Amino acid sequence: MSEKPKVSRRHFLGTAAATSGLSALPLRSSRSADRDVVVIGAGIAGITAARLLREQGYSVTVLEARSRIGGRAYTESKTFGIPYDHGCAWLHSADINPLTDLVRGAGYDVQDEGSRDIWLHFDGQEASDGDYASAGEAYGMLQDRLESWSGERDMSVAELSPPNDRFDRLAHARLGPLEAGVETSSLSVADVNVQEGTGVEYMVPRGMAKAILDGIGGVDVELGKPVDLIDWSGDAVAVSGTWGTLTARTIVITVSSGVLASGHLRFVPALPEWKHSAITTLPMGVLEKTGFLLAPGSITDADTNTLYVQGSETAMIWDYLLKPFGSDLVIAFSGGEDARDLHKLTDQDATEAALEGLISVFGSDIRKAVRKTHLTNWADDPWALGAYAAATPGNLKSRQALSQPVAERLFFAGEAVIPEWATQATAAWLSGRQAAEDIIRKLG
């Protein structure tokens, strides 16, 4: 790791990316197939790959199961009347993140949201000075143990540094379920350490997902066309769904590792064992948001943008983003097993659980101030089945293996690959570019 990161939502990230200027060319012949390339999924990876391939003159069709583009990158303003990112919302390590220039180049402003204070509430009251110090020491100790790891044998973060008290558990929650979407008992030390972090954290007031997609540029997408069969037994790859069949010389698969592991997308012949192993050792973590739009001025005494609340020493830890960009929005984050448990509740009860944390801090009047609410549900979204992929201990190599093509015809891209930027929009963008460049070299 290049530098001990500042307190921020993404603690271990970093690497830069090469760019290439690809000019538009006339369409090439697709020979014996319907298209040169079929891209499955119109998220950041798929749109990026399709855009670059189309600029080089290849015939490309993008198939998207949803009724919209973006995948887990989704900004909309209908719910709260202001831009709201359901999924990715941070430019982590923004000073070296290639998407920072992409977003700015598309005309979007960014705002530093990584250097604000953190506010702690335990047992219904703000933490004491001693508790703040203990929480900081616990998080610093966890960072130190990660940085001093020998690298000889990968293990879980919890095995490397077992949590012993509530301050340790808060540190583990920040790094595990509230960051990676999994418990630290399932989180690979190697996977954490390979992701460098500079501590520079930006958000995009007009919506990060929209900014990235605008920066990439548009391509034609066929919406509402889920793929359930990929037959690569013949000279061309046949991609099929209830809508019909399309053939291509090569395909780019950008669906999540969760969708790949679910079996809903069938391959004929089956994928080789090394690819199957890569998929199954990159299970999806869960990170969900519960959004609250409050009446103007409802929260005036908070000088922070991050609030952690734990009702008792063994209770769930909530992570609240307070009033981003000066808005009246509060976003409650839940992750890992806690988020999965919330999914077992009704939407009303899950929302109430998040609201109770706010009430413990701001009093019962905050309930009257709530104007609108919204819950994400990435875990049960059939086209995602989670937030993003976390490598299990001993399986960091699976990220690289997932990115490798099969038979030089099935190419893979998405947030699960590019280890240094894994789980982020940046990995999706970089891997989409890489898949396109590999196909260009393959097809000539």
Short mmCIF file of C-alpha atoms in Angstrom, two decimals:
data_model
loop_
_atom_site.label_atom_id
_atom_site.label_comp_id
_atom_site.label_asym_id
_atom_site.label_seq_id
_atom_site.Cartn_x
_atom_site.Cartn_y
_atom_site.Cartn_z
CA MET A 1 0.00 0.00 0.00
CA SER A 2 1.38 3.34 -1.00
CA GLU A 3 0.11 5.42 1.91
CA LYS A 4 -1.92 4.82 5.04
CA PRO A 5 -5.37 6.00 4.01
CA LYS A 6 -7.36 8.68 5.73
CA VAL A 7 -10.68 7.81 7.32
CA SER A 8 -12.98 7.26 4.38
CA ARG A 9 -15.54 4.87 2.96
CA ARG A 10 -13.02 3.14 0.73
CA HIS A 11 -9.76 2.50 2.47
CA PHE A 12 -7.56 0.43 0.24
CA LEU A 13 -7.66 1.35 -3.41
CA GLY A 14 -5.50 2.63 -6.19
CA THR A 15 -3.94 2.20 -9.57
CA ALA A 16 -4.01 4.19 -12.76
CA ALA A 17 -5.23 3.19 -16.18
CA ALA A 18 -4.03 3.61 -19.70
CA THR A 19 -6.33 5.26 -22.18
CA SER A 20 -6.46 4.87 -25.92
CA GLY A 21 -7.98 7.06 -28.58
CA LEU A 22 -10.04 4.87 -30.90
CA SER A 23 -11.50 6.69 -33.88
CA ALA A 24 -14.69 5.69 -35.66
CA LEU A 25 -14.34 3.41 -38.68
CA PRO A 26 -16.82 1.94 -41.15
CA LEU A 27 -18.61 -1.23 -40.10
CA ARG A 28 -16.64 -4.41 -40.73
CA SER A 29 -18.09 -7.60 -42.14
CA SER A 30 -19.31 -10.06 -39.50
CA ARG A 31 -18.67 -12.97 -41.88
CA SER A 32 -20.66 -16.08 -40.94
CA ALA A 33 -22.33 -14.62 -37.82
CA ASP A 34 -25.09 -12.07 -37.32
CA ARG A 35 -22.67 -9.73 -35.54
CA ASP A 36 -18.99 -9.43 -34.84
CA VAL A 37 -19.70 -9.00 -31.14
CA VAL A 38 -22.66 -9.44 -28.82
CA VAL A 39 -22.31 -7.74 -25.44
CA ILE A 40 -24.40 -9.18 -22.61
CA GLY A 41 -25.23 -6.48 -20.10
CA ALA A 42 -25.49 -2.71 -20.52
CA GLY A 43 -23.74 -1.67 -17.33
CA ILE A 44 -20.55 0.36 -17.31
CA ALA A 45 -18.39 -2.56 -18.55
CA GLY A 46 -20.76 -3.47 -21.37
CA ILE A 47 -21.38 0.08 -22.57
CA THR A 48 -17.64 0.82 -22.48
CA ALA A 49 -16.73 -2.28 -24.50
CA ALA A 50 -19.51 -1.71 -27.03
CA ARG A 51 -18.60 1.94 -27.52
CA LEU A 52 -14.95 1.19 -28.25
CA LEU A 53 -15.72 -1.73 -30.56
CA ARG A 54 -18.30 0.27 -32.49
CA GLU A 55 -15.82 3.12 -32.91
CA GLN A 56 -13.44 0.65 -34.54
CA GLY A 57 -16.10 -0.38 -37.04
CA TYR A 58 -17.22 -3.71 -35.61
CA SER A 59 -20.88 -4.68 -35.71
CA VAL A 60 -22.03 -4.84 -32.09
CA THR A 61 -25.33 -5.65 -30.40
CA VAL A 62 -25.81 -4.96 -26.68
CA LEU A 63 -28.45 -7.06 -24.91
CA GLU A 64 -29.77 -5.85 -21.56
CA ALA A 65 -32.23 -7.75 -19.37
CA ARG A 66 -33.49 -4.67 -17.58
CA SER A 67 -35.68 -1.90 -18.94
CA ARG A 68 -32.82 0.57 -18.46
CA ILE A 69 -29.07 0.78 -18.91
CA GLY A 70 -26.44 1.08 -16.18
CA GLY A 71 -26.88 -2.11 -14.18
CA ARG A 72 -25.73 -1.40 -10.65
CA ALA A 73 -24.76 2.11 -11.76
CA TYR A 74 -28.10 3.87 -11.54
CA THR A 75 -28.92 7.52 -10.89
CA GLU A 76 -32.50 8.74 -10.85
CA SER A 77 -34.27 11.84 -9.53
CA LYS A 78 -37.86 10.64 -9.44
CA THR A 79 -37.78 9.12 -5.95
CA PHE A 80 -36.56 12.13 -3.95
CA GLY A 81 -36.64 14.96 -6.48
CA ILE A 82 -32.83 15.13 -6.42
CA PRO A 83 -30.20 12.86 -8.02
CA TYR A 84 -29.99 9.61 -6.07
CA ASP A 85 -27.46 6.87 -6.79
CA HIS A 86 -28.96 3.47 -5.99
CA GLY A 87 -25.59 1.77 -6.44
CA CYS A 88 -22.08 3.16 -6.91
CA ALA A 89 -21.79 6.71 -5.55
CA TRP A 90 -18.12 7.35 -4.68
CA LEU A 91 -15.03 8.06 -6.73
CA HIS A 92 -12.60 6.31 -4.42
CA SER A 93 -8.93 7.30 -4.51
CA ALA A 94 -10.20 10.10 -6.71
CA ASP A 95 -6.80 11.71 -7.22
CA ILE A 96 -5.62 8.67 -9.20
CA ASN A 97 -8.98 7.30 -10.31
CA PRO A 98 -9.30 7.50 -14.12
CA LEU A 99 -13.04 8.03 -13.80
CA THR A 100 -12.45 11.41 -12.14
CA ASP A 101 -11.25 12.90 -15.42
CA LEU A 102 -14.01 11.09 -17.32
CA VAL A 103 -16.68 12.60 -15.07
CA ARG A 104 -15.20 16.08 -15.17
CA GLY A 105 -14.77 15.82 -18.91
CA ALA A 106 -18.49 15.14 -19.20
CA GLY A 107 -19.19 18.45 -17.45
CA TYR A 108 -19.92 17.17 -13.95
CA ASP A 109 -18.63 18.75 -10.76
CA VAL A 110 -17.22 16.56 -8.00
CA GLN A 111 -17.24 17.21 -4.27
CA ASP A 112 -14.80 15.98 -1.65
CA GLU A 113 -16.76 13.82 0.77
CA GLY A 114 -13.92 11.85 2.26
CA SER A 115 -12.46 14.19 4.86
CA ARG A 116 -15.48 14.95 7.06
CA ASP A 117 -15.70 13.91 10.68
CA ILE A 118 -17.17 10.64 11.86
CA TRP A 119 -19.83 10.75 14.56
CA LEU A 120 -20.35 7.77 16.87
CA HIS A 121 -23.47 6.95 18.89
CA PHE A 122 -23.47 4.02 21.31
CA ASP A 123 -26.29 2.90 23.59
CA GLY A 124 -28.53 5.84 22.73
CA GLN A 125 -25.99 8.63 23.26
CA GLU A 126 -22.98 10.14 21.59
CA ALA A 127 -19.77 8.29 22.34
CA SER A 128 -17.49 9.70 25.02
CA ASP A 129 -14.08 11.12 24.20
CA GLY A 130 -12.60 7.90 25.49
CA ASP A 131 -14.83 5.84 23.21
CA TYR A 132 -13.83 7.96 20.22
CA ALA A 133 -10.19 7.36 21.08
CA SER A 134 -10.74 3.63 21.52
CA ALA A 135 -12.59 3.40 18.20
CA GLY A 136 -9.78 5.22 16.42
CA GLU A 137 -7.15 3.00 18.02
CA ALA A 138 -9.04 -0.16 17.05
CA TYR A 139 -9.34 0.92 13.44
CA GLY A 140 -5.69 1.98 13.34
CA MET A 141 -4.62 -1.37 14.80
CA LEU A 142 -6.62 -3.22 12.16
CA GLN A 143 -4.97 -1.18 9.42
CA ASP A 144 -1.53 -1.81 10.92
CA ARG A 145 -2.08 -5.56 11.02
CA LEU A 146 -3.23 -5.57 7.42
CA GLU A 147 -0.20 -3.58 6.32
CA SER A 148 2.22 -5.79 8.26
CA TRP A 149 0.77 -9.04 6.90
CA SER A 150 3.61 -11.17 5.57
CA GLY A 151 1.83 -12.28 2.43
CA GLU A 152 2.95 -15.88 2.86
CA ARG A 153 -0.53 -17.31 3.47
CA ASP A 154 -3.79 -15.60 2.71
CA MET A 155 -6.40 -15.69 5.43
CA SER A 156 -9.53 -13.89 6.47
CA VAL A 157 -9.29 -10.45 8.03
CA ALA A 158 -10.96 -11.83 11.15
CA GLU A 159 -8.31 -14.56 11.45
CA LEU A 160 -5.51 -12.04 11.05
CA SER A 161 -6.97 -9.68 13.63
CA PRO A 162 -9.82 -11.20 15.66
CA PRO A 163 -12.32 -8.66 17.02
CA ASN A 164 -12.43 -8.68 20.82
CA ASP A 165 -14.65 -5.77 21.88
CA ARG A 166 -17.20 -3.33 20.49
CA PHE A 167 -14.49 -1.04 19.10
CA ASP A 168 -12.86 -3.91 17.24
CA ARG A 169 -16.28 -4.93 15.94
CA LEU A 170 -16.90 -1.39 14.69
CA ALA A 171 -13.56 -1.43 12.87
CA HIS A 172 -14.39 -4.80 11.33
CA ALA A 173 -17.87 -3.62 10.35
CA ARG A 174 -16.42 -0.60 8.56
CA LEU A 175 -13.98 -2.73 6.61
CA GLY A 176 -16.18 -5.77 6.10
CA PRO A 177 -19.98 -5.62 5.82
CA LEU A 178 -20.22 -1.83 5.44
CA GLU A 179 -17.46 -1.72 2.84
CA ALA A 180 -16.99 -5.08 1.16
CA GLY A 181 -20.52 -6.34 1.82
CA VAL A 182 -19.26 -9.46 3.64
CA GLU A 183 -18.16 -10.28 7.17
CA THR A 184 -14.43 -10.06 7.81
CA SER A 185 -14.50 -13.79 8.53
CA SER A 186 -15.08 -14.22 4.78
CA LEU A 187 -12.92 -11.34 3.55
CA SER A 188 -9.49 -12.09 2.08
CA VAL A 189 -6.55 -10.13 3.50
CA ALA A 190 -4.84 -10.30 0.12
CA ASP A 191 -7.94 -8.93 -1.59
CA VAL A 192 -8.04 -5.98 0.80
CA ASN A 193 -4.33 -5.25 0.61
CA VAL A 194 -4.06 -5.24 -3.17
CA GLN A 195 -6.57 -2.40 -3.32
CA GLU A 196 -4.50 0.72 -2.69
CA GLY A 197 -6.05 3.79 -1.11
CA THR A 198 -5.13 7.45 -1.16
CA GLY A 199 -7.91 8.66 1.12
CA VAL A 200 -9.23 11.09 -1.50
CA GLU A 201 -12.97 10.48 -1.79
CA TYR A 202 -15.25 12.35 -4.20
CA MET A 203 -18.97 12.24 -4.83
CA VAL A 204 -20.90 13.69 -7.75
CA PRO A 205 -23.81 15.96 -6.77
CA ARG A 206 -25.67 15.38 -10.04
CA GLY A 207 -25.25 11.61 -9.77
CA MET A 208 -22.14 9.50 -10.22
CA ALA A 209 -23.68 6.77 -12.34
CA LYS A 210 -25.21 9.29 -14.73
CA ALA A 211 -21.92 11.17 -14.94
CA ILE A 212 -19.95 8.03 -15.83
CA LEU A 213 -22.44 6.87 -18.44
CA ASP A 214 -22.53 10.33 -20.00
CA GLY A 215 -18.74 10.35 -20.01
CA ILE A 216 -18.58 7.01 -21.80
CA GLY A 217 -21.11 8.06 -24.41
CA GLY A 218 -24.18 6.35 -25.71
CA VAL A 219 -24.62 3.18 -27.74
CA ASP A 220 -27.72 1.44 -29.03
CA VAL A 221 -29.00 -1.10 -26.51
CA GLU A 222 -31.73 -3.71 -26.89
CA LEU A 223 -33.56 -3.53 -23.56
CA GLY A 224 -35.69 -6.23 -21.98
CA LYS A 225 -33.69 -9.05 -23.56
CA PRO A 226 -32.31 -11.37 -20.89
CA VAL A 227 -29.97 -14.10 -22.09
CA ASP A 228 -30.40 -17.61 -20.70
CA LEU A 229 -28.21 -19.69 -23.05
CA ILE A 230 -24.77 -19.21 -24.57
CA ASP A 231 -23.90 -21.98 -27.04
CA TRP A 232 -20.25 -21.80 -28.08
CA SER A 233 -20.06 -25.31 -29.53
CA GLY A 234 -20.13 -24.16 -33.16
CA ASP A 235 -18.12 -21.82 -35.35
CA ALA A 236 -20.17 -18.86 -34.11
CA VAL A 237 -21.38 -18.19 -30.58
CA ALA A 238 -25.17 -18.39 -30.30
CA VAL A 239 -26.81 -16.22 -27.66
CA SER A 240 -30.45 -17.03 -26.87
CA GLY A 241 -33.40 -15.96 -24.75
CA THR A 242 -37.17 -15.96 -24.98
CA TRP A 243 -36.78 -13.16 -27.52
CA GLY A 244 -34.87 -15.40 -29.97
CA THR A 245 -31.27 -16.16 -30.96
CA LEU A 246 -28.38 -14.03 -32.16
CA THR A 247 -24.98 -15.28 -33.35
CA ALA A 248 -21.63 -13.56 -33.04
CA ARG A 249 -17.97 -14.15 -33.71
CA THR A 250 -17.20 -13.21 -30.10
CA ILE A 251 -19.18 -12.13 -27.06
CA VAL A 252 -18.51 -10.00 -23.98
CA ILE A 253 -20.16 -11.24 -20.78
CA THR A 254 -20.55 -8.52 -18.15
CA VAL A 255 -23.10 -10.02 -15.76
CA SER A 256 -22.17 -10.30 -12.09
CA SER A 257 -20.37 -13.28 -10.60
CA GLY A 258 -23.58 -13.91 -8.67
CA VAL A 259 -25.59 -14.28 -11.86
CA LEU A 260 -22.88 -16.49 -13.38
CA ALA A 261 -22.88 -18.72 -10.29
CA SER A 262 -26.68 -18.93 -10.12
CA GLY A 263 -26.97 -21.15 -13.19
CA HIS A 264 -29.62 -18.89 -14.73
CA LEU A 265 -27.22 -18.30 -17.61
CA ARG A 266 -26.41 -21.70 -19.14
CA PHE A 267 -23.31 -22.43 -21.22
CA VAL A 268 -23.05 -25.18 -23.86
CA PRO A 269 -20.56 -26.70 -23.48
CA ALA A 270 -20.12 -25.90 -19.79
CA LEU A 271 -17.41 -23.44 -18.86
CA PRO A 272 -14.04 -25.04 -18.04
CA GLU A 273 -13.37 -25.87 -14.42
CA TRP A 274 -10.85 -23.05 -13.93
CA LYS A 275 -13.45 -20.50 -14.97
CA HIS A 276 -16.15 -22.11 -12.83
CA SER A 277 -13.79 -22.04 -9.85
CA ALA A 278 -13.08 -18.35 -10.39
CA ILE A 279 -16.79 -17.58 -10.44
CA THR A 280 -17.67 -19.54 -7.30
CA THR A 281 -14.80 -18.09 -5.25
CA LEU A 282 -15.97 -14.54 -5.98
CA PRO A 283 -19.35 -14.56 -4.20
CA MET A 284 -21.46 -11.43 -4.10
CA GLY A 285 -21.45 -9.24 -1.03
CA VAL A 286 -24.52 -7.28 0.03
CA LEU A 287 -24.64 -3.55 0.69
CA GLU A 288 -28.02 -1.84 0.74
CA LYS A 289 -29.27 1.70 1.19
CA THR A 290 -32.35 2.99 2.98
CA GLY A 291 -32.95 6.57 1.92
CA PHE A 292 -34.90 9.17 3.90
CA LEU A 293 -35.91 12.55 2.53
CA LEU A 294 -36.52 14.84 5.49
CA ALA A 295 -38.35 18.12 5.81
CA PRO A 296 -35.96 21.06 5.24
CA GLY A 297 -33.91 21.93 8.29
CA SER A 298 -34.80 18.79 10.23
CA ILE A 299 -31.15 18.10 11.06
CA THR A 300 -29.27 21.23 12.05
CA ASP A 301 -26.95 20.14 14.87
CA ALA A 302 -24.87 17.62 12.93
CA ASP A 303 -21.49 18.81 11.70
CA THR A 304 -20.59 15.52 10.10
CA ASN A 305 -21.50 13.54 7.03
CA THR A 306 -20.94 10.08 8.51
CA LEU A 307 -22.70 8.66 11.56
CA TYR A 308 -22.28 5.18 13.05
CA VAL A 309 -25.03 4.03 15.42
CA GLN A 310 -25.07 0.92 17.58
CA GLY A 311 -27.94 0.55 20.03
CA SER A 312 -26.17 -1.98 22.24
CA GLU A 313 -22.80 -3.70 22.23
CA THR A 314 -24.09 -6.69 20.28
CA ALA A 315 -26.61 -4.84 18.11
CA MET A 316 -26.37 -4.14 14.40
CA ILE A 317 -24.12 -1.23 13.40
CA TRP A 318 -25.76 1.32 11.09
CA ASP A 319 -23.79 3.66 8.85
CA TYR A 320 -25.60 6.90 7.96
CA LEU A 321 -24.60 9.42 5.33
CA LEU A 322 -26.08 12.71 6.54
CA LYS A 323 -27.16 15.50 4.22
CA PRO A 324 -24.87 14.92 1.21
CA PHE A 325 -24.25 18.14 -0.74
CA GLY A 326 -26.30 20.07 1.82
CA SER A 327 -29.48 18.23 0.86
CA ASP A 328 -32.14 17.00 3.28
CA LEU A 329 -31.37 13.39 2.39
CA VAL A 330 -30.12 10.77 4.84
CA ILE A 331 -28.91 7.40 3.56
CA ALA A 332 -28.61 4.45 5.93
CA PHE A 333 -26.21 1.69 4.87
CA SER A 334 -26.50 -1.93 5.94
CA GLY A 335 -24.16 -4.66 4.81
CA GLY A 336 -23.23 -8.31 5.04
CA GLU A 337 -25.34 -10.62 7.18
CA ASP A 338 -27.19 -7.71 8.77
CA ALA A 339 -28.38 -6.62 5.34
CA ARG A 340 -29.44 -10.16 4.50
CA ASP A 341 -31.40 -10.32 7.75
CA LEU A 342 -33.17 -7.06 6.88
CA HIS A 343 -34.25 -8.61 3.59
CA LYS A 344 -36.25 -11.13 5.59
CA LEU A 345 -38.41 -8.29 6.93
CA THR A 346 -41.15 -6.39 5.19
CA ASP A 347 -40.06 -3.13 3.56
CA GLN A 348 -41.94 -1.26 6.26
CA ASP A 349 -40.16 -3.07 9.08
CA ALA A 350 -36.75 -2.75 7.42
CA THR A 351 -37.30 0.98 6.97
CA GLU A 352 -38.41 1.26 10.60
CA ALA A 353 -35.19 -0.44 11.74
CA ALA A 354 -33.11 2.18 9.92
CA LEU A 355 -35.30 4.99 11.24
CA GLU A 356 -34.93 3.81 14.84
CA GLY A 357 -31.21 4.51 14.61
CA LEU A 358 -31.89 8.10 13.57
CA ILE A 359 -34.46 8.50 16.34
CA SER A 360 -31.87 7.37 18.90
CA VAL A 361 -29.68 10.28 17.80
CA PHE A 362 -32.07 13.07 16.82
CA GLY A 363 -35.16 12.24 18.87
CA SER A 364 -38.66 11.12 18.01
CA ASP A 365 -39.47 14.31 16.10
CA ILE A 366 -37.33 13.01 13.23
CA ARG A 367 -40.09 10.52 12.44
CA LYS A 368 -42.48 13.39 11.68
CA ALA A 369 -39.87 14.96 9.41
CA VAL A 370 -39.68 11.98 7.05
CA ARG A 371 -41.23 12.88 3.70
CA LYS A 372 -40.20 9.94 1.50
CA THR A 373 -38.28 6.68 1.89
CA HIS A 374 -36.65 4.18 -0.44
CA LEU A 375 -34.91 0.81 -0.01
CA THR A 376 -32.51 -0.74 -2.46
CA ASN A 377 -32.68 -4.49 -2.96
CA TRP A 378 -29.57 -5.55 -4.84
CA ALA A 379 -29.44 -8.92 -3.06
CA ASP A 380 -32.75 -10.02 -4.58
CA ASP A 381 -32.34 -8.23 -7.92
CA PRO A 382 -32.24 -11.19 -10.37
CA TRP A 383 -29.83 -9.33 -12.65
CA ALA A 384 -27.35 -8.56 -9.85
CA LEU A 385 -27.87 -10.91 -6.87
CA GLY A 386 -25.75 -8.66 -4.69
CA ALA A 387 -23.75 -5.45 -4.60
CA TYR A 388 -20.32 -6.60 -5.76
CA ALA A 389 -17.93 -9.54 -5.58
CA ALA A 390 -15.60 -10.26 -2.66
CA ALA A 391 -12.76 -12.76 -3.07
CA THR A 392 -12.82 -15.49 -0.46
CA PRO A 393 -9.57 -16.09 1.49
CA GLY A 394 -6.94 -17.69 -0.71
CA ASN A 395 -8.67 -16.74 -3.94
CA LEU A 396 -7.43 -13.30 -4.97
CA LYS A 397 -6.20 -14.96 -8.19
CA SER A 398 -9.81 -15.63 -9.10
CA ARG A 399 -10.27 -12.00 -10.11
CA GLN A 400 -7.64 -12.33 -12.81
CA ALA A 401 -8.94 -15.76 -13.81
CA LEU A 402 -12.47 -14.41 -14.23
CA SER A 403 -11.16 -11.78 -16.64
CA GLN A 404 -9.48 -14.33 -18.91
CA PRO A 405 -11.28 -15.27 -22.16
CA VAL A 406 -12.48 -18.78 -22.90
CA ALA A 407 -11.49 -20.17 -26.30
CA GLU A 408 -10.70 -16.62 -27.46
CA ARG A 409 -14.43 -16.14 -28.04
CA LEU A 410 -16.01 -15.64 -24.64
CA PHE A 411 -14.67 -12.47 -23.03
CA PHE A 412 -15.53 -11.34 -19.49
CA ALA A 413 -15.65 -7.91 -17.86
CA GLY A 414 -17.13 -6.22 -14.81
CA GLU A 415 -16.45 -4.94 -11.30
CA ALA A 416 -15.24 -8.34 -10.08
CA VAL A 417 -11.99 -8.14 -12.07
CA ILE A 418 -9.03 -5.68 -12.06
CA PRO A 419 -7.92 -6.45 -8.46
CA GLU A 420 -6.66 -2.96 -7.64
CA TRP A 421 -10.07 -1.43 -8.39
CA ALA A 422 -12.32 -4.43 -7.76
CA THR A 423 -15.92 -3.85 -6.63
CA GLN A 424 -15.92 -0.38 -8.16
CA ALA A 425 -17.22 1.29 -11.30
CA THR A 426 -13.57 1.83 -12.16
CA ALA A 427 -12.95 -1.91 -12.49
CA ALA A 428 -16.00 -2.23 -14.72
CA TRP A 429 -14.80 0.60 -16.96
CA LEU A 430 -11.21 -0.64 -17.18
CA SER A 431 -12.22 -4.25 -17.83
CA GLY A 432 -14.71 -3.17 -20.50
CA ARG A 433 -11.89 -1.34 -22.27
CA GLN A 434 -9.59 -4.34 -21.88
CA ALA A 435 -12.15 -6.76 -23.32
CA ALA A 436 -12.70 -4.48 -26.31
CA GLU A 437 -8.98 -4.15 -26.96
CA ASP A 438 -8.50 -7.92 -26.68
CA ILE A 439 -11.29 -8.51 -29.19
CA ILE A 440 -9.82 -5.95 -31.58
CA ARG A 441 -6.53 -7.83 -31.49
CA LYS A 442 -8.36 -11.13 -31.95
CA LEU A 443 -10.60 -10.13 -34.85
CA GLY A 444 -8.12 -7.85 -36.59
#
